[in-house]
Amino acid sequence: MADAQRVPPQHPLAEVFGFPTDNHSPEAQRHRRAKLCPYHNKVPNCTKDKALDPLGVCSIYNESGEATITCPIRFREDWIIAEDAASFFFPAGTSWTALTEIRLKDGNGLSAGNIDVVLVAYDERGKLLDFGSLEVQAVYISGNVRNPFYHYMQNQTAALEWSGPNYPRADYLSSSRKRLAPQLLYKGGIFKQWHKKQAVALHKSFYATLPELPEVAPQEADIAWFLYSLEWHAATNRFHLTRDRVVYTAFEPAMLKITTAPAGPIEDFRAHLQPRLNNHLNPPDAPAPQDILKGSD
C-alpha cells in the first residue's frame, strides 16, 4: 500500500535509474554506477537518448509535486500494463504473451511505425489466435533535464537543489499533439479497420489534460485507456507503478475529441484580421529615392 504523499525536493528529478535521488541503498547505488534499467529494457542498461551516455531520468516532478513518468520503459514495471491490457483483449484463462516493438505496415506496404507492445493469444500448440495493440505514452519534457541529471550524477550524496532558466517541466500539450494523437490516428486507424482492440497506457496527470472523452461500456469499447500513477513507499523509498482507473471509449469519437481544438470567439479573430487587411489594401507609402539618400548623409 502507498504511503503518505512524498514531499518533493528542491529539484525536478523524481527517479534516476529507477530510484529516488535520496535513495542510497546498495541496490540504488549499483543501478546508478552501472547505468542499469530495472524496468525490462531490451538490454540490462538504460539506453534513453544515448546508449553510451544515457539520460537515466525515469520520471520528474510536475508542477503539483507529483512524480510523472517521462520514459516509456518505466511503464514496464512488473509488466502490469501487459496484464491489464490482456484483461481487456482476451477472455479470462487465455494463454498470451507480449511482443515489443512490432513493425506495422499500411495498405500500400509503407511503414506505419512500430507498435510499442503487441499482446498475442495462442492455443496449446502455439498457434496465434488473436492480438491487440498496447501503446505506451510517457510525457515529453520542456526545458533542460540533462543539466540537473549531470549535476546529480557528479555528487550523488549531496542534497540536490536546482533552479534557474530552462527548468525541466512536464510538457503535456506537446505529448498529446506531437505523439499521442498522430500515433493513435495512424496506427490505431489500421487496428480499427481490422476490428482489433487497442489499449493505451499513460500517466493519470497526462490524461487529465486531454478533453473529456465520451465513455462507453467495456464490451462496446475499441480502446481502453489505462491510467497509472507512481505511488511512493516509505519503507523502501521507491515509487511503484499503480493503476488509477480505466476509461473505455469507441475509436472515432475519442479521436475526434482529441484532435478537435476548442474554438475561441470568432470576433477575436475578425478583430485580428481587420488591421492586417487594412495594411494590405493601404500599404504605407514607400519613401522616395531622394529621401533614402538624404537619410544616408
PDB file of C-alpha atoms in Angstrom:
ATOM      1  CA  MET A   1       0.000   0.000   0.000  1.00  0.00           C
ATOM      2  CA  ALA A   2       1.228   3.500  -0.838  1.00  0.00           C
ATOM      3  CA  ASP A   3       2.328   5.763   1.983  1.00  0.00           C
ATOM      4  CA  ALA A   4       1.590   9.428   2.575  1.00  0.00           C
ATOM      5  CA  GLN A   5       2.411  11.862  -0.200  1.00  0.00           C
ATOM      6  CA  ARG A   6       6.161  12.312  -0.571  1.00  0.00           C
ATOM      7  CA  VAL A   7       7.285  15.913  -0.171  1.00  0.00           C
ATOM      8  CA  PRO A   8       9.074  16.773  -3.438  1.00  0.00           C
ATOM      9  CA  PRO A   9      12.639  18.061  -3.021  1.00  0.00           C
ATOM     10  CA  GLN A  10      14.017  21.284  -4.459  1.00  0.00           C
ATOM     11  CA  HIS A  11      14.860  19.789  -7.845  1.00  0.00           C
ATOM     12  CA  PRO A  12      12.981  18.187 -10.776  1.00  0.00           C
ATOM     13  CA  LEU A  13      14.352  14.603 -10.661  1.00  0.00           C
ATOM     14  CA  ALA A  14      11.933  12.057  -9.198  1.00  0.00           C
ATOM     15  CA  GLU A  15      13.737   8.868 -10.287  1.00  0.00           C
ATOM     16  CA  VAL A  16      17.234   8.288 -11.646  1.00  0.00           C
ATOM     17  CA  PHE A  17      17.990   4.805 -12.968  1.00  0.00           C
ATOM     18  CA  GLY A  18      14.866   3.573 -11.200  1.00  0.00           C
ATOM     19  CA  PHE A  19      15.366   5.094  -7.733  1.00  0.00           C
ATOM     20  CA  PRO A  20      14.619   8.408  -5.980  1.00  0.00           C
ATOM     21  CA  THR A  21      17.701  10.604  -5.784  1.00  0.00           C
ATOM     22  CA  ASP A  22      17.841  10.306  -1.978  1.00  0.00           C
ATOM     23  CA  ASN A  23      17.746   6.501  -2.066  1.00  0.00           C
ATOM     24  CA  HIS A  24      21.316   5.421  -1.294  1.00  0.00           C
ATOM     25  CA  SER A  25      20.684   1.731  -0.779  1.00  0.00           C
ATOM     26  CA  PRO A  26      23.260  -0.692  -2.237  1.00  0.00           C
ATOM     27  CA  GLU A  27      20.770  -1.609  -4.956  1.00  0.00           C
ATOM     28  CA  ALA A  28      20.240   2.029  -5.939  1.00  0.00           C
ATOM     29  CA  GLN A  29      23.963   2.731  -5.984  1.00  0.00           C
ATOM     30  CA  ARG A  30      24.583  -0.342  -8.143  1.00  0.00           C
ATOM     31  CA  HIS A  31      21.982   0.767 -10.689  1.00  0.00           C
ATOM     32  CA  ARG A  32      23.433   4.263 -10.888  1.00  0.00           C
ATOM     33  CA  ARG A  33      27.008   3.023 -11.069  1.00  0.00           C
ATOM     34  CA  ALA A  34      26.313   0.552 -13.902  1.00  0.00           C
ATOM     35  CA  LYS A  35      23.571   2.687 -15.505  1.00  0.00           C
ATOM     36  CA  LEU A  36      21.109  -0.194 -15.214  1.00  0.00           C
ATOM     37  CA  CYS A  37      17.422  -0.129 -16.099  1.00  0.00           C
ATOM     38  CA  PRO A  38      15.252  -2.080 -13.618  1.00  0.00           C
ATOM     39  CA  TYR A  39      12.194  -1.934 -15.873  1.00  0.00           C
ATOM     40  CA  HIS A  40      12.748  -4.546 -18.595  1.00  0.00           C
ATOM     41  CA  ASN A  41      14.608  -2.541 -21.202  1.00  0.00           C
ATOM     42  CA  LYS A  42      15.739  -4.503 -24.269  1.00  0.00           C
ATOM     43  CA  VAL A  43      19.211  -4.663 -22.682  1.00  0.00           C
ATOM     44  CA  PRO A  44      20.217  -4.521 -18.989  1.00  0.00           C
ATOM     45  CA  ASN A  45      21.401  -0.921 -19.278  1.00  0.00           C
ATOM     46  CA  CYS A  46      19.442   2.260 -19.744  1.00  0.00           C
ATOM     47  CA  THR A  47      19.556   3.409 -23.381  1.00  0.00           C
ATOM     48  CA  LYS A  48      17.387   6.526 -23.149  1.00  0.00           C
ATOM     49  CA  ASP A  49      18.529   9.263 -25.537  1.00  0.00           C
ATOM     50  CA  LYS A  50      22.072   7.875 -25.960  1.00  0.00           C
ATOM     51  CA  ALA A  51      23.247   4.304 -25.450  1.00  0.00           C
ATOM     52  CA  LEU A  52      26.770   5.356 -24.426  1.00  0.00           C
ATOM     53  CA  ASP A  53      25.663   8.295 -22.315  1.00  0.00           C
ATOM     54  CA  PRO A  54      22.085   7.511 -21.275  1.00  0.00           C
ATOM     55  CA  LEU A  55      19.762  10.050 -19.728  1.00  0.00           C
ATOM     56  CA  GLY A  56      18.739   7.908 -16.786  1.00  0.00           C
ATOM     57  CA  VAL A  57      15.753  10.001 -15.682  1.00  0.00           C
ATOM     58  CA  CYS A  58      12.643   7.812 -15.378  1.00  0.00           C
ATOM     59  CA  SER A  59      10.327  10.489 -14.004  1.00  0.00           C
ATOM     60  CA  ILE A  60      10.279  14.131 -12.949  1.00  0.00           C
ATOM     61  CA  TYR A  61       8.148  16.120 -10.544  1.00  0.00           C
ATOM     62  CA  ASN A  62       5.369  18.076 -12.212  1.00  0.00           C
ATOM     63  CA  GLU A  63       4.146  21.448 -11.008  1.00  0.00           C
ATOM     64  CA  SER A  64       1.881  19.754  -8.458  1.00  0.00           C
ATOM     65  CA  GLY A  65       4.823  17.861  -6.959  1.00  0.00           C
ATOM     66  CA  GLU A  66       3.670  14.545  -8.428  1.00  0.00           C
ATOM     67  CA  ALA A  67       6.171  12.122  -9.954  1.00  0.00           C
ATOM     68  CA  THR A  68       5.356  11.969 -13.677  1.00  0.00           C
ATOM     69  CA  ILE A  69       6.726   9.267 -15.987  1.00  0.00           C
ATOM     70  CA  THR A  70       8.943  10.645 -18.762  1.00  0.00           C
ATOM     71  CA  CYS A  71      10.398   7.362 -20.069  1.00  0.00           C
ATOM     72  CA  PRO A  72       8.094   4.800 -21.739  1.00  0.00           C
ATOM     73  CA  ILE A  73      10.190   1.892 -20.432  1.00  0.00           C
ATOM     74  CA  ARG A  74       9.263   2.984 -16.892  1.00  0.00           C
ATOM     75  CA  PHE A  75       5.728   1.720 -17.520  1.00  0.00           C
ATOM     76  CA  ARG A  76       7.040  -1.858 -17.771  1.00  0.00           C
ATOM     77  CA  GLU A  77       7.415  -2.324 -14.016  1.00  0.00           C
ATOM     78  CA  ASP A  78       6.300  -5.909 -13.254  1.00  0.00           C
ATOM     79  CA  TRP A  79       4.562  -5.855 -16.668  1.00  0.00           C
ATOM     80  CA  ILE A  80       1.387  -4.595 -15.000  1.00  0.00           C
ATOM     81  CA  ILE A  81       0.425  -2.778 -18.218  1.00  0.00           C
ATOM     82  CA  ALA A  82       0.548  -6.016 -20.225  1.00  0.00           C
ATOM     83  CA  GLU A  83      -1.597  -7.893 -17.726  1.00  0.00           C
ATOM     84  CA  ASP A  84      -4.114  -5.052 -17.642  1.00  0.00           C
ATOM     85  CA  ALA A  85      -4.304  -4.859 -21.454  1.00  0.00           C
ATOM     86  CA  ALA A  86      -4.700  -8.631 -21.752  1.00  0.00           C
ATOM     87  CA  SER A  87      -7.714  -8.492 -19.435  1.00  0.00           C
ATOM     88  CA  PHE A  88      -9.345  -6.137 -21.974  1.00  0.00           C
ATOM     89  CA  PHE A  89      -8.288  -8.028 -25.102  1.00  0.00           C
ATOM     90  CA  PHE A  90      -8.864 -11.665 -24.229  1.00  0.00           C
ATOM     91  CA  PRO A  91     -11.276 -13.857 -22.227  1.00  0.00           C
ATOM     92  CA  ALA A  92     -10.145 -14.990 -18.785  1.00  0.00           C
ATOM     93  CA  GLY A  93      -7.874 -18.027 -18.874  1.00  0.00           C
ATOM     94  CA  THR A  94      -6.404 -17.241 -22.305  1.00  0.00           C
ATOM     95  CA  SER A  95      -2.721 -18.024 -22.858  1.00  0.00           C
ATOM     96  CA  TRP A  96      -0.986 -14.870 -24.027  1.00  0.00           C
ATOM     97  CA  THR A  97       2.397 -13.196 -24.254  1.00  0.00           C
ATOM     98  CA  ALA A  98       3.761  -9.749 -25.114  1.00  0.00           C
ATOM     99  CA  LEU A  99       5.931  -8.853 -28.113  1.00  0.00           C
ATOM    100  CA  THR A 100       7.647  -5.465 -28.161  1.00  0.00           C
ATOM    101  CA  GLU A 101       8.451  -3.017 -30.980  1.00  0.00           C
ATOM    102  CA  ILE A 102       6.471  -4.716 -33.739  1.00  0.00           C
ATOM    103  CA  ARG A 103       6.651  -3.132 -37.188  1.00  0.00           C
ATOM    104  CA  LEU A 104       3.331  -2.176 -38.792  1.00  0.00           C
ATOM    105  CA  LYS A 105       2.733  -1.503 -42.496  1.00  0.00           C
ATOM    106  CA  ASP A 106      -0.211   0.220 -44.132  1.00  0.00           C
ATOM    107  CA  GLY A 107      -2.198  -0.972 -47.138  1.00  0.00           C
ATOM    108  CA  ASN A 108       0.430   0.416 -49.518  1.00  0.00           C
ATOM    109  CA  GLY A 109       3.206  -1.563 -47.898  1.00  0.00           C
ATOM    110  CA  LEU A 110       4.698   1.557 -46.321  1.00  0.00           C
ATOM    111  CA  SER A 111       5.803   1.743 -42.715  1.00  0.00           C
ATOM    112  CA  ALA A 112       3.169   2.962 -40.289  1.00  0.00           C
ATOM    113  CA  GLY A 113       5.687   2.855 -37.432  1.00  0.00           C
ATOM    114  CA  ASN A 114       6.316   0.421 -34.613  1.00  0.00           C
ATOM    115  CA  ILE A 115       3.735  -0.680 -32.084  1.00  0.00           C
ATOM    116  CA  ASP A 116       5.124  -0.461 -28.549  1.00  0.00           C
ATOM    117  CA  VAL A 117       3.650  -3.790 -27.415  1.00  0.00           C
ATOM    118  CA  VAL A 118       1.500  -6.352 -29.225  1.00  0.00           C
ATOM    119  CA  LEU A 119      -0.237  -8.861 -26.994  1.00  0.00           C
ATOM    120  CA  VAL A 120      -0.883 -12.183 -28.714  1.00  0.00           C
ATOM    121  CA  ALA A 121      -3.167 -15.012 -27.618  1.00  0.00           C
ATOM    122  CA  TYR A 122      -2.259 -18.565 -28.626  1.00  0.00           C
ATOM    123  CA  ASP A 123      -3.516 -22.133 -28.232  1.00  0.00           C
ATOM    124  CA  GLU A 124      -1.822 -25.171 -26.650  1.00  0.00           C
ATOM    125  CA  ARG A 125       0.172 -25.737 -29.856  1.00  0.00           C
ATOM    126  CA  GLY A 126       1.413 -22.166 -30.016  1.00  0.00           C
ATOM    127  CA  LYS A 127      -0.870 -21.109 -32.862  1.00  0.00           C
ATOM    128  CA  LEU A 128      -1.808 -17.439 -32.832  1.00  0.00           C
ATOM    129  CA  LEU A 129      -5.486 -16.905 -32.053  1.00  0.00           C
ATOM    130  CA  ASP A 130      -5.893 -13.172 -31.508  1.00  0.00           C
ATOM    131  CA  PHE A 131      -3.935  -9.988 -30.825  1.00  0.00           C
ATOM    132  CA  GLY A 132      -4.273  -6.391 -29.663  1.00  0.00           C
ATOM    133  CA  SER A 133      -2.038  -3.312 -29.535  1.00  0.00           C
ATOM    134  CA  LEU A 134      -0.733  -1.531 -26.458  1.00  0.00           C
ATOM    135  CA  GLU A 135       0.644   1.972 -26.957  1.00  0.00           C
ATOM    136  CA  VAL A 136       2.686   3.487 -24.123  1.00  0.00           C
ATOM    137  CA  GLN A 137       2.861   7.271 -23.845  1.00  0.00           C
ATOM    138  CA  ALA A 138       5.306   8.935 -21.496  1.00  0.00           C
ATOM    139  CA  VAL A 139       5.381  12.711 -21.074  1.00  0.00           C
ATOM    140  CA  TYR A 140       7.703  14.967 -23.035  1.00  0.00           C
ATOM    141  CA  ILE A 141       9.953  17.358 -21.133  1.00  0.00           C
ATOM    142  CA  SER A 142      10.302  21.052 -21.912  1.00  0.00           C
ATOM    143  CA  GLY A 143      13.474  22.698 -20.676  1.00  0.00           C
ATOM    144  CA  ASN A 144      16.792  21.030 -19.963  1.00  0.00           C
ATOM    145  CA  VAL A 145      16.804  17.899 -17.796  1.00  0.00           C
ATOM    146  CA  ARG A 146      20.355  16.829 -18.631  1.00  0.00           C
ATOM    147  CA  ASN A 147      21.935  19.622 -16.631  1.00  0.00           C
ATOM    148  CA  PRO A 148      20.371  18.653 -13.270  1.00  0.00           C
ATOM    149  CA  PHE A 149      20.924  14.978 -14.153  1.00  0.00           C
ATOM    150  CA  TYR A 150      24.651  15.544 -14.766  1.00  0.00           C
ATOM    151  CA  HIS A 151      24.895  17.673 -11.644  1.00  0.00           C
ATOM    152  CA  TYR A 152      23.356  14.923  -9.532  1.00  0.00           C
ATOM    153  CA  MET A 153      25.476  12.128 -11.021  1.00  0.00           C
ATOM    154  CA  GLN A 154      28.664  14.019 -10.158  1.00  0.00           C
ATOM    155  CA  ASN A 155      27.812  14.091  -6.450  1.00  0.00           C
ATOM    156  CA  GLN A 156      25.043  11.681  -5.533  1.00  0.00           C
ATOM    157  CA  THR A 157      25.419  12.006  -1.778  1.00  0.00           C
ATOM    158  CA  ALA A 158      24.830  15.746  -1.566  1.00  0.00           C
ATOM    159  CA  ALA A 159      21.357  17.203  -1.194  1.00  0.00           C
ATOM    160  CA  LEU A 160      20.428  18.226  -4.719  1.00  0.00           C
ATOM    161  CA  GLU A 161      18.942  21.651  -5.346  1.00  0.00           C
ATOM    162  CA  TRP A 162      18.198  23.022  -8.774  1.00  0.00           C
ATOM    163  CA  SER A 163      16.551  26.152 -10.152  1.00  0.00           C
ATOM    164  CA  GLY A 164      17.049  28.735 -12.846  1.00  0.00           C
ATOM    165  CA  PRO A 165      16.299  29.064 -16.574  1.00  0.00           C
ATOM    166  CA  ASN A 166      15.257  26.076 -18.703  1.00  0.00           C
ATOM    167  CA  TYR A 167      13.918  24.295 -15.625  1.00  0.00           C
ATOM    168  CA  PRO A 168      12.555  20.942 -16.878  1.00  0.00           C
ATOM    169  CA  ARG A 169       8.796  20.598 -16.769  1.00  0.00           C
ATOM    170  CA  ALA A 170       6.234  18.066 -17.954  1.00  0.00           C
ATOM    171  CA  ASP A 171       5.002  19.159 -21.397  1.00  0.00           C
ATOM    172  CA  TYR A 172       1.589  17.534 -21.646  1.00  0.00           C
ATOM    173  CA  LEU A 173       0.441  19.609 -24.638  1.00  0.00           C
ATOM    174  CA  SER A 174       3.335  18.566 -26.886  1.00  0.00           C
ATOM    175  CA  SER A 175       2.964  14.983 -25.701  1.00  0.00           C
ATOM    176  CA  SER A 176      -0.609  14.823 -26.959  1.00  0.00           C
ATOM    177  CA  ARG A 177      -0.291  16.890 -30.141  1.00  0.00           C
ATOM    178  CA  LYS A 178       3.061  15.602 -31.408  1.00  0.00           C
ATOM    179  CA  ARG A 179       2.944  11.987 -30.263  1.00  0.00           C
ATOM    180  CA  LEU A 180      -0.273  10.581 -28.841  1.00  0.00           C
ATOM    181  CA  ALA A 181      -2.808  11.873 -31.376  1.00  0.00           C
ATOM    182  CA  PRO A 182      -0.773  11.114 -34.560  1.00  0.00           C
ATOM    183  CA  GLN A 183       0.197   7.648 -33.305  1.00  0.00           C
ATOM    184  CA  LEU A 184      -3.361   6.684 -32.467  1.00  0.00           C
ATOM    185  CA  LEU A 185      -4.819   8.135 -35.654  1.00  0.00           C
ATOM    186  CA  TYR A 186      -2.434   6.340 -37.998  1.00  0.00           C
ATOM    187  CA  LYS A 187      -1.599   3.055 -36.306  1.00  0.00           C
ATOM    188  CA  GLY A 188      -4.849   2.947 -34.399  1.00  0.00           C
ATOM    189  CA  GLY A 189      -6.807   3.516 -37.575  1.00  0.00           C
ATOM    190  CA  ILE A 190      -5.329   0.345 -39.050  1.00  0.00           C
ATOM    191  CA  PHE A 191      -6.244  -1.705 -35.974  1.00  0.00           C
ATOM    192  CA  LYS A 192      -9.745  -0.244 -36.050  1.00  0.00           C
ATOM    193  CA  GLN A 193     -10.168  -1.406 -39.663  1.00  0.00           C
ATOM    194  CA  TRP A 194      -9.002  -4.857 -38.576  1.00  0.00           C
ATOM    195  CA  HIS A 195     -11.584  -4.807 -35.755  1.00  0.00           C
ATOM    196  CA  LYS A 196      -8.845  -5.335 -33.173  1.00  0.00           C
ATOM    197  CA  LYS A 197      -8.861  -3.817 -29.716  1.00  0.00           C
ATOM    198  CA  GLN A 198      -6.333  -1.261 -28.521  1.00  0.00           C
ATOM    199  CA  ALA A 199      -5.030  -0.176 -25.150  1.00  0.00           C
ATOM    200  CA  VAL A 200      -3.189   2.983 -24.155  1.00  0.00           C
ATOM    201  CA  ALA A 201      -1.042   3.272 -21.024  1.00  0.00           C
ATOM    202  CA  LEU A 202      -0.343   6.774 -19.726  1.00  0.00           C
ATOM    203  CA  HIS A 203       0.041   8.755 -16.534  1.00  0.00           C
ATOM    204  CA  LYS A 204      -3.188   9.944 -14.947  1.00  0.00           C
ATOM    205  CA  SER A 205      -1.964  13.569 -14.891  1.00  0.00           C
ATOM    206  CA  PHE A 206      -1.381  13.410 -18.644  1.00  0.00           C
ATOM    207  CA  TYR A 207      -4.870  12.052 -19.258  1.00  0.00           C
ATOM    208  CA  ALA A 208      -6.325  14.840 -17.112  1.00  0.00           C
ATOM    209  CA  THR A 209      -5.049  17.406 -19.657  1.00  0.00           C
ATOM    210  CA  LEU A 210      -6.944  15.765 -22.538  1.00  0.00           C
ATOM    211  CA  PRO A 211     -10.503  16.755 -23.450  1.00  0.00           C
ATOM    212  CA  GLU A 212     -13.138  14.705 -21.670  1.00  0.00           C
ATOM    213  CA  LEU A 213     -13.611  11.607 -23.822  1.00  0.00           C
ATOM    214  CA  PRO A 214     -17.081  10.085 -24.314  1.00  0.00           C
ATOM    215  CA  GLU A 215     -17.092   6.768 -22.446  1.00  0.00           C
ATOM    216  CA  VAL A 216     -18.788   3.514 -23.383  1.00  0.00           C
ATOM    217  CA  ALA A 217     -19.317   0.156 -21.685  1.00  0.00           C
ATOM    218  CA  PRO A 218     -16.228  -2.103 -21.674  1.00  0.00           C
ATOM    219  CA  GLN A 219     -17.847  -4.640 -24.014  1.00  0.00           C
ATOM    220  CA  GLU A 220     -18.543  -1.880 -26.566  1.00  0.00           C
ATOM    221  CA  ALA A 221     -15.085  -0.264 -26.413  1.00  0.00           C
ATOM    222  CA  ASP A 222     -12.427  -0.138 -29.119  1.00  0.00           C
ATOM    223  CA  ILE A 223      -9.861   1.438 -26.790  1.00  0.00           C
ATOM    224  CA  ALA A 224      -9.135   1.041 -23.088  1.00  0.00           C
ATOM    225  CA  TRP A 225      -7.187   3.911 -21.541  1.00  0.00           C
ATOM    226  CA  PHE A 226      -5.234   2.580 -18.556  1.00  0.00           C
ATOM    227  CA  LEU A 227      -4.257   5.433 -16.252  1.00  0.00           C
ATOM    228  CA  TYR A 228      -1.374   4.976 -13.830  1.00  0.00           C
ATOM    229  CA  SER A 229       0.430   6.913 -11.132  1.00  0.00           C
ATOM    230  CA  LEU A 230       3.702   6.479  -9.256  1.00  0.00           C
ATOM    231  CA  GLU A 231       2.985   5.806  -5.597  1.00  0.00           C
ATOM    232  CA  TRP A 232       5.811   6.283  -3.104  1.00  0.00           C
ATOM    233  CA  HIS A 233       6.522   3.613  -0.474  1.00  0.00           C
ATOM    234  CA  ALA A 234       8.430   4.937   2.526  1.00  0.00           C
ATOM    235  CA  ALA A 235       9.672   1.528   3.702  1.00  0.00           C
ATOM    236  CA  THR A 236      11.736   1.043   0.535  1.00  0.00           C
ATOM    237  CA  ASN A 237      11.954   4.693  -0.545  1.00  0.00           C
ATOM    238  CA  ARG A 238      10.810   3.773  -4.022  1.00  0.00           C
ATOM    239  CA  PHE A 239       7.993   4.663  -6.381  1.00  0.00           C
ATOM    240  CA  HIS A 240       5.771   1.885  -7.706  1.00  0.00           C
ATOM    241  CA  LEU A 241       3.510   1.876 -10.736  1.00  0.00           C
ATOM    242  CA  THR A 242      -0.126   1.782  -9.640  1.00  0.00           C
ATOM    243  CA  ARG A 243      -3.222   1.641 -11.810  1.00  0.00           C
ATOM    244  CA  ASP A 244      -5.565   4.505 -11.012  1.00  0.00           C
ATOM    245  CA  ARG A 245      -8.533   3.714 -13.261  1.00  0.00           C
ATOM    246  CA  VAL A 246      -9.595   2.597 -16.755  1.00  0.00           C
ATOM    247  CA  VAL A 247     -11.548   4.629 -19.316  1.00  0.00           C
ATOM    248  CA  TYR A 248     -13.313   2.794 -22.154  1.00  0.00           C
ATOM    249  CA  THR A 249     -14.067   4.582 -25.434  1.00  0.00           C
ATOM    250  CA  ALA A 250     -15.029   3.971 -29.048  1.00  0.00           C
ATOM    251  CA  PHE A 251     -12.335   4.828 -31.594  1.00  0.00           C
ATOM    252  CA  GLU A 252     -13.828   7.582 -33.773  1.00  0.00           C
ATOM    253  CA  PRO A 253     -15.483   9.716 -31.045  1.00  0.00           C
ATOM    254  CA  ALA A 254     -12.313   9.635 -28.940  1.00  0.00           C
ATOM    255  CA  MET A 255     -10.050  10.605 -31.857  1.00  0.00           C
ATOM    256  CA  LEU A 256     -12.412  13.401 -32.909  1.00  0.00           C
ATOM    257  CA  LYS A 257     -12.432  14.777 -29.379  1.00  0.00           C
ATOM    258  CA  ILE A 258      -8.631  14.655 -29.027  1.00  0.00           C
ATOM    259  CA  THR A 259      -7.867  16.201 -32.423  1.00  0.00           C
ATOM    260  CA  THR A 260     -10.525  18.941 -32.426  1.00  0.00           C
ATOM    261  CA  ALA A 261      -9.331  22.120 -30.728  1.00  0.00           C
ATOM    262  CA  PRO A 262     -11.983  24.149 -28.888  1.00  0.00           C
ATOM    263  CA  ALA A 263     -12.857  27.254 -30.884  1.00  0.00           C
ATOM    264  CA  GLY A 264     -12.403  30.694 -29.389  1.00  0.00           C
ATOM    265  CA  PRO A 265     -14.686  33.658 -30.160  1.00  0.00           C
ATOM    266  CA  ILE A 266     -14.802  34.368 -33.895  1.00  0.00           C
ATOM    267  CA  GLU A 267     -14.983  38.078 -33.093  1.00  0.00           C
ATOM    268  CA  ASP A 268     -11.443  37.990 -31.705  1.00  0.00           C
ATOM    269  CA  PHE A 269     -10.135  36.508 -34.945  1.00  0.00           C
ATOM    270  CA  ARG A 270     -12.024  39.040 -37.050  1.00  0.00           C
ATOM    271  CA  ALA A 271     -10.584  41.842 -34.922  1.00  0.00           C
ATOM    272  CA  HIS A 272      -7.105  40.460 -35.615  1.00  0.00           C
ATOM    273  CA  LEU A 273      -7.750  40.222 -39.372  1.00  0.00           C
ATOM    274  CA  GLN A 274      -9.080  43.751 -39.900  1.00  0.00           C
ATOM    275  CA  PRO A 275      -5.857  45.719 -39.249  1.00  0.00           C
ATOM    276  CA  ARG A 276      -3.912  43.199 -41.319  1.00  0.00           C
ATOM    277  CA  LEU A 277      -6.397  43.712 -44.159  1.00  0.00           C
ATOM    278  CA  ASN A 278      -6.129  47.481 -43.792  1.00  0.00           C
ATOM    279  CA  ASN A 279      -2.342  47.348 -44.125  1.00  0.00           C
ATOM    280  CA  HIS A 280      -2.620  45.017 -47.104  1.00  0.00           C
ATOM    281  CA  LEU A 281      -5.077  47.238 -49.004  1.00  0.00           C
ATOM    282  CA  ASN A 282      -3.477  50.532 -47.947  1.00  0.00           C
ATOM    283  CA  PRO A 283       0.240  49.902 -47.542  1.00  0.00           C
ATOM    284  CA  PRO A 284       2.373  52.721 -46.147  1.00  0.00           C
ATOM    285  CA  ASP A 285       3.845  54.936 -48.862  1.00  0.00           C
ATOM    286  CA  ALA A 286       7.315  53.838 -49.864  1.00  0.00           C
ATOM    287  CA  PRO A 287       9.958  56.522 -49.268  1.00  0.00           C
ATOM    288  CA  ALA A 288      11.149  58.416 -52.327  1.00  0.00           C
ATOM    289  CA  PRO A 289      14.706  57.669 -53.547  1.00  0.00           C
ATOM    290  CA  GLN A 290      15.881  61.192 -52.576  1.00  0.00           C
ATOM    291  CA  ASP A 291      14.594  60.684 -49.044  1.00  0.00           C
ATOM    292  CA  ILE A 292      16.607  57.482 -48.778  1.00  0.00           C
ATOM    293  CA  LEU A 293      19.729  59.301 -49.993  1.00  0.00           C
ATOM    294  CA  LYS A 294      19.170  62.147 -47.527  1.00  0.00           C
ATOM    295  CA  GLY A 295      18.827  59.665 -44.723  1.00  0.00           C
ATOM    296  CA  SER A 296      22.239  58.204 -45.548  1.00  0.00           C
ATOM    297  CA  ASP A 297      24.049  61.579 -45.452  1.00  0.00           C
TER     298      ASP A 297
END
